[in-house]
PDB file of C-alpha atoms in Angstrom:
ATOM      1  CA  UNK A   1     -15.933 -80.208  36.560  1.00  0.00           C
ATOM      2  CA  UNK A   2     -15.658 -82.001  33.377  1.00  0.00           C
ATOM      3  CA  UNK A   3     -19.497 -82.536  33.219  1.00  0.00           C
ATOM      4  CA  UNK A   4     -19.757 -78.607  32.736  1.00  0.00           C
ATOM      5  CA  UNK A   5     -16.869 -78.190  30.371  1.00  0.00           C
ATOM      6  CA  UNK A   6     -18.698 -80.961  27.979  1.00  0.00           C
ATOM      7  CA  UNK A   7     -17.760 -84.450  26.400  1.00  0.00           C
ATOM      8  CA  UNK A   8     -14.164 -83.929  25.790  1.00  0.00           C
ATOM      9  CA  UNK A   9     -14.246 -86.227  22.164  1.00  0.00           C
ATOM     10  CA  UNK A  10     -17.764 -85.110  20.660  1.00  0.00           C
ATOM     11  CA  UNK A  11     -18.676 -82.869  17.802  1.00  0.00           C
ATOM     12  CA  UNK A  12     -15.950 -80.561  16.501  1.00  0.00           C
ATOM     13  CA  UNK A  13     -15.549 -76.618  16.676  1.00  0.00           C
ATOM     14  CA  UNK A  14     -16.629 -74.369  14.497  1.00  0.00           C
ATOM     15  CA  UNK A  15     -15.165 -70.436  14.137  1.00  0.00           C
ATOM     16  CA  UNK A  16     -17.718 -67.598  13.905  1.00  0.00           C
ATOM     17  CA  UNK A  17     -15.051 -65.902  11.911  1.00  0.00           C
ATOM     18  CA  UNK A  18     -12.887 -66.319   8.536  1.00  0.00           C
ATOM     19  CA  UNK A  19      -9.693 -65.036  10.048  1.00  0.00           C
ATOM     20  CA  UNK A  20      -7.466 -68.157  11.444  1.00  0.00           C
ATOM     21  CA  UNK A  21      -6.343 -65.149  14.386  1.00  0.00           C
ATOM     22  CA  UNK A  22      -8.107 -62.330  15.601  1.00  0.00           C
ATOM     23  CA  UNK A  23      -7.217 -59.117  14.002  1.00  0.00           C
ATOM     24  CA  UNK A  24      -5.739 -57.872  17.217  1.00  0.00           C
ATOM     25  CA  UNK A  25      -3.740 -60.545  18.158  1.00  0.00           C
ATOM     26  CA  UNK A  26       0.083 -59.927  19.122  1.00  0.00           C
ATOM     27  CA  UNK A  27      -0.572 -56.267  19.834  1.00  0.00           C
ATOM     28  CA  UNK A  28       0.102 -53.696  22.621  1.00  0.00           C
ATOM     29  CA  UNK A  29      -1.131 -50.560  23.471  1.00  0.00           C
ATOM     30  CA  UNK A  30       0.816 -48.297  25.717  1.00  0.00           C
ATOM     31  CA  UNK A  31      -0.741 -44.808  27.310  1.00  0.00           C
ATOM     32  CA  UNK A  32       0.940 -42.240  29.518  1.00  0.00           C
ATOM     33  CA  UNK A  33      -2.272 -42.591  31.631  1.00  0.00           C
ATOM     34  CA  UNK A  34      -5.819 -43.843  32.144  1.00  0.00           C
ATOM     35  CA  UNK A  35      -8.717 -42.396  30.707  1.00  0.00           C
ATOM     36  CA  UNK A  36     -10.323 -39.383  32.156  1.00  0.00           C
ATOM     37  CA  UNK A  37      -6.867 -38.647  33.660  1.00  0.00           C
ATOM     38  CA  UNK A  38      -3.980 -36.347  32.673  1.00  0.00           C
ATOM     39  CA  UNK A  39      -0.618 -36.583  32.439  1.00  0.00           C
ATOM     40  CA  UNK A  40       2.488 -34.465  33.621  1.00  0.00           C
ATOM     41  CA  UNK A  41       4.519 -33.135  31.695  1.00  0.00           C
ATOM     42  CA  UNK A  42       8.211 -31.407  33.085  1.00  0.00           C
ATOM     43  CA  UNK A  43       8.397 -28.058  31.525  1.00  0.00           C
ATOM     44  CA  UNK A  44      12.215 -28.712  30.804  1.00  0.00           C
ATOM     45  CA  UNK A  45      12.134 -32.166  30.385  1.00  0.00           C
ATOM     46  CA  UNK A  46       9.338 -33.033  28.914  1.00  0.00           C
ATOM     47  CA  UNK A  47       6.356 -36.038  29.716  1.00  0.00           C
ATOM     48  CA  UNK A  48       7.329 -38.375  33.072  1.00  0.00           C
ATOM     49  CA  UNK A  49       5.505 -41.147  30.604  1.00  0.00           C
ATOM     50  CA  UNK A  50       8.648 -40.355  27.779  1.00  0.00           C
ATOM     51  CA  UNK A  51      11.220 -39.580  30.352  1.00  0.00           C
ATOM     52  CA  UNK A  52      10.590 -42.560  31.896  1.00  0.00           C
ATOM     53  CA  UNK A  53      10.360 -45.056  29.369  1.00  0.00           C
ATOM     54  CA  UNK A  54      13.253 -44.040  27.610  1.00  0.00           C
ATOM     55  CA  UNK A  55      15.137 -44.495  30.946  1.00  0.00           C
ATOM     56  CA  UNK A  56      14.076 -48.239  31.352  1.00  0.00           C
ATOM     57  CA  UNK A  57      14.317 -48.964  27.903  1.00  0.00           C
ATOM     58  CA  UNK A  58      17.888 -47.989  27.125  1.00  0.00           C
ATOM     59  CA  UNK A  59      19.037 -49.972  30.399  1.00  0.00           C
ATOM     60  CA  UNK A  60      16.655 -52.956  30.339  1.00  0.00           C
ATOM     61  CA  UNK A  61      15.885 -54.185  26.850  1.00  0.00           C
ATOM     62  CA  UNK A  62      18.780 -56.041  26.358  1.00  0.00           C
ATOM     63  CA  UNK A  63      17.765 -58.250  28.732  1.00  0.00           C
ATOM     64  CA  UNK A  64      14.344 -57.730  29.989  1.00  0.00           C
ATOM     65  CA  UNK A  65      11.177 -58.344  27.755  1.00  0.00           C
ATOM     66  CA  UNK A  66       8.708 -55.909  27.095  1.00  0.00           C
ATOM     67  CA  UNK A  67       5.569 -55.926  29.084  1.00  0.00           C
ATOM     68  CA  UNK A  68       8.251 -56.400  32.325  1.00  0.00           C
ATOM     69  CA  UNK A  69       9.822 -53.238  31.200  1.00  0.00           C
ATOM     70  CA  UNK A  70       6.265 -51.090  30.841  1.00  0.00           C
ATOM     71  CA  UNK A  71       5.425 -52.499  34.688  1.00  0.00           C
ATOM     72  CA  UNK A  72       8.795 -50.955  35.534  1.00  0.00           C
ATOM     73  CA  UNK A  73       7.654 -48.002  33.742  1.00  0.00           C
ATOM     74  CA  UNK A  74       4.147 -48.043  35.310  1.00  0.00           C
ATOM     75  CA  UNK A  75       6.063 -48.377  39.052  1.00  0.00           C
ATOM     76  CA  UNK A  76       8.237 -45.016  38.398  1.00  0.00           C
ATOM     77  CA  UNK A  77       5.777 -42.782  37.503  1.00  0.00           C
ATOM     78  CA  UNK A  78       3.078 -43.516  39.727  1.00  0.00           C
ATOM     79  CA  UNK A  79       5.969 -42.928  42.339  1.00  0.00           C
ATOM     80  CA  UNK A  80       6.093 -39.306  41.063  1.00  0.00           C
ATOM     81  CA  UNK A  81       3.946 -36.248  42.265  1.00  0.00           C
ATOM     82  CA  UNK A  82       3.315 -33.231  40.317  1.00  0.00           C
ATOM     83  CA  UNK A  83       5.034 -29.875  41.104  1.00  0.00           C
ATOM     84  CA  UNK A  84       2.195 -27.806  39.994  1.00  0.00           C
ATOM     85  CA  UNK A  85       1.860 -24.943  42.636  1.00  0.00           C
ATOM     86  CA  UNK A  86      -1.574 -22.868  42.910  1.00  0.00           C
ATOM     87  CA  UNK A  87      -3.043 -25.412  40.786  1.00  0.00           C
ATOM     88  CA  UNK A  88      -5.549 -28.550  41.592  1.00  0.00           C
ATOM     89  CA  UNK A  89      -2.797 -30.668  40.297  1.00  0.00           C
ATOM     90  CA  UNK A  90      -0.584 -30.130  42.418  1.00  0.00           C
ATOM     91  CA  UNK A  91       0.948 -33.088  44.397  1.00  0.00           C
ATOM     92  CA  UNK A  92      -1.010 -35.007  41.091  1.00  0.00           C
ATOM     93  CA  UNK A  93      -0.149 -38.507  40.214  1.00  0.00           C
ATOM     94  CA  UNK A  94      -0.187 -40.144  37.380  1.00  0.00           C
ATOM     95  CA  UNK A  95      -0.752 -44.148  36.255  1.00  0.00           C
ATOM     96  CA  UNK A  96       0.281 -45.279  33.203  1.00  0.00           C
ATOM     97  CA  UNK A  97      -1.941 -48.591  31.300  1.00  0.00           C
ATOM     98  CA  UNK A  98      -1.092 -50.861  28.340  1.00  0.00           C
ATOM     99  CA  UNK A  99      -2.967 -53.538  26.512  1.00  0.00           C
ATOM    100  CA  UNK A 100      -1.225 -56.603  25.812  1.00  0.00           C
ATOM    101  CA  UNK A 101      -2.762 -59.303  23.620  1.00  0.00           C
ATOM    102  CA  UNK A 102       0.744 -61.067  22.474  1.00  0.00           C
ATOM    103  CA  UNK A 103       1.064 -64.485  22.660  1.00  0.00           C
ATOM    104  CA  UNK A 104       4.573 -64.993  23.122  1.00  0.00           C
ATOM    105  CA  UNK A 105       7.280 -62.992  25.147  1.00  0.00           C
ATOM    106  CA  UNK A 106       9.092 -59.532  23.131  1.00  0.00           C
ATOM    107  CA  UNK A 107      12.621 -58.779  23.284  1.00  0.00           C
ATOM    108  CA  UNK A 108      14.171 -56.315  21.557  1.00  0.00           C
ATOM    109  CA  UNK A 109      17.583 -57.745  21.290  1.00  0.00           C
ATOM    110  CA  UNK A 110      16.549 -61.283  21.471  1.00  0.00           C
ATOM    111  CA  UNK A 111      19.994 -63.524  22.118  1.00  0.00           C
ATOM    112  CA  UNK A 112      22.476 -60.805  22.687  1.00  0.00           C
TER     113      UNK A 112
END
């Protein structure tokens, strides 16, 4: 294995960029859904996506960090299916997707 990995001692690295980090590191993106999908919203209540995350938010981020809490997020509103009656959505579901390049863990209330 090592023979296709190289010499481990020989030559040193070189960057093909100025930046010490890429520009995107320690970012996340979060979306309501995928691309080329929709997503629900409750006429009362507003987006499953909002309704949702607000929900896990105010009772997990004291203790739960923050890519854990948008999988929680991800698992409730898949588990939903639209009400949308004499539409094509109806029965719809929805997925939501985020983009995590962090290199450490987030909390928002780190050490309470």
């Amino acid at each position: 294995m090592q023979d296709l990995l190289g010499p481990k001692s020989r030559g040193t690295d070189q960057a093909d960029a100025k930046s010490p980090l890429p520009t995107r590191s320690d970012m996340l993106f979060s979306f309501s859904t995928q691309p080329g999908n929709v997503s629900f919203r409750n006429s009362e209540y507003g987006s499953w996506y909002i309704q949702t995350i607000t929900k896990v938010f105010m009772e997990h981020a004291k203790d739960r960090e923050l890519s854990s809490m948008l999988r929680m997020v991800n698992k409730f509103v898949s588990q939903k299916s639209a009400s949308c009656p004499g539409t094509e959505h109806h029965g719809g579901k929805e997925s939501c997707e985020f983009v995590d390049t962090m290199r450490d863990d987030f909390y928002f209330f780190p050490g309470i």
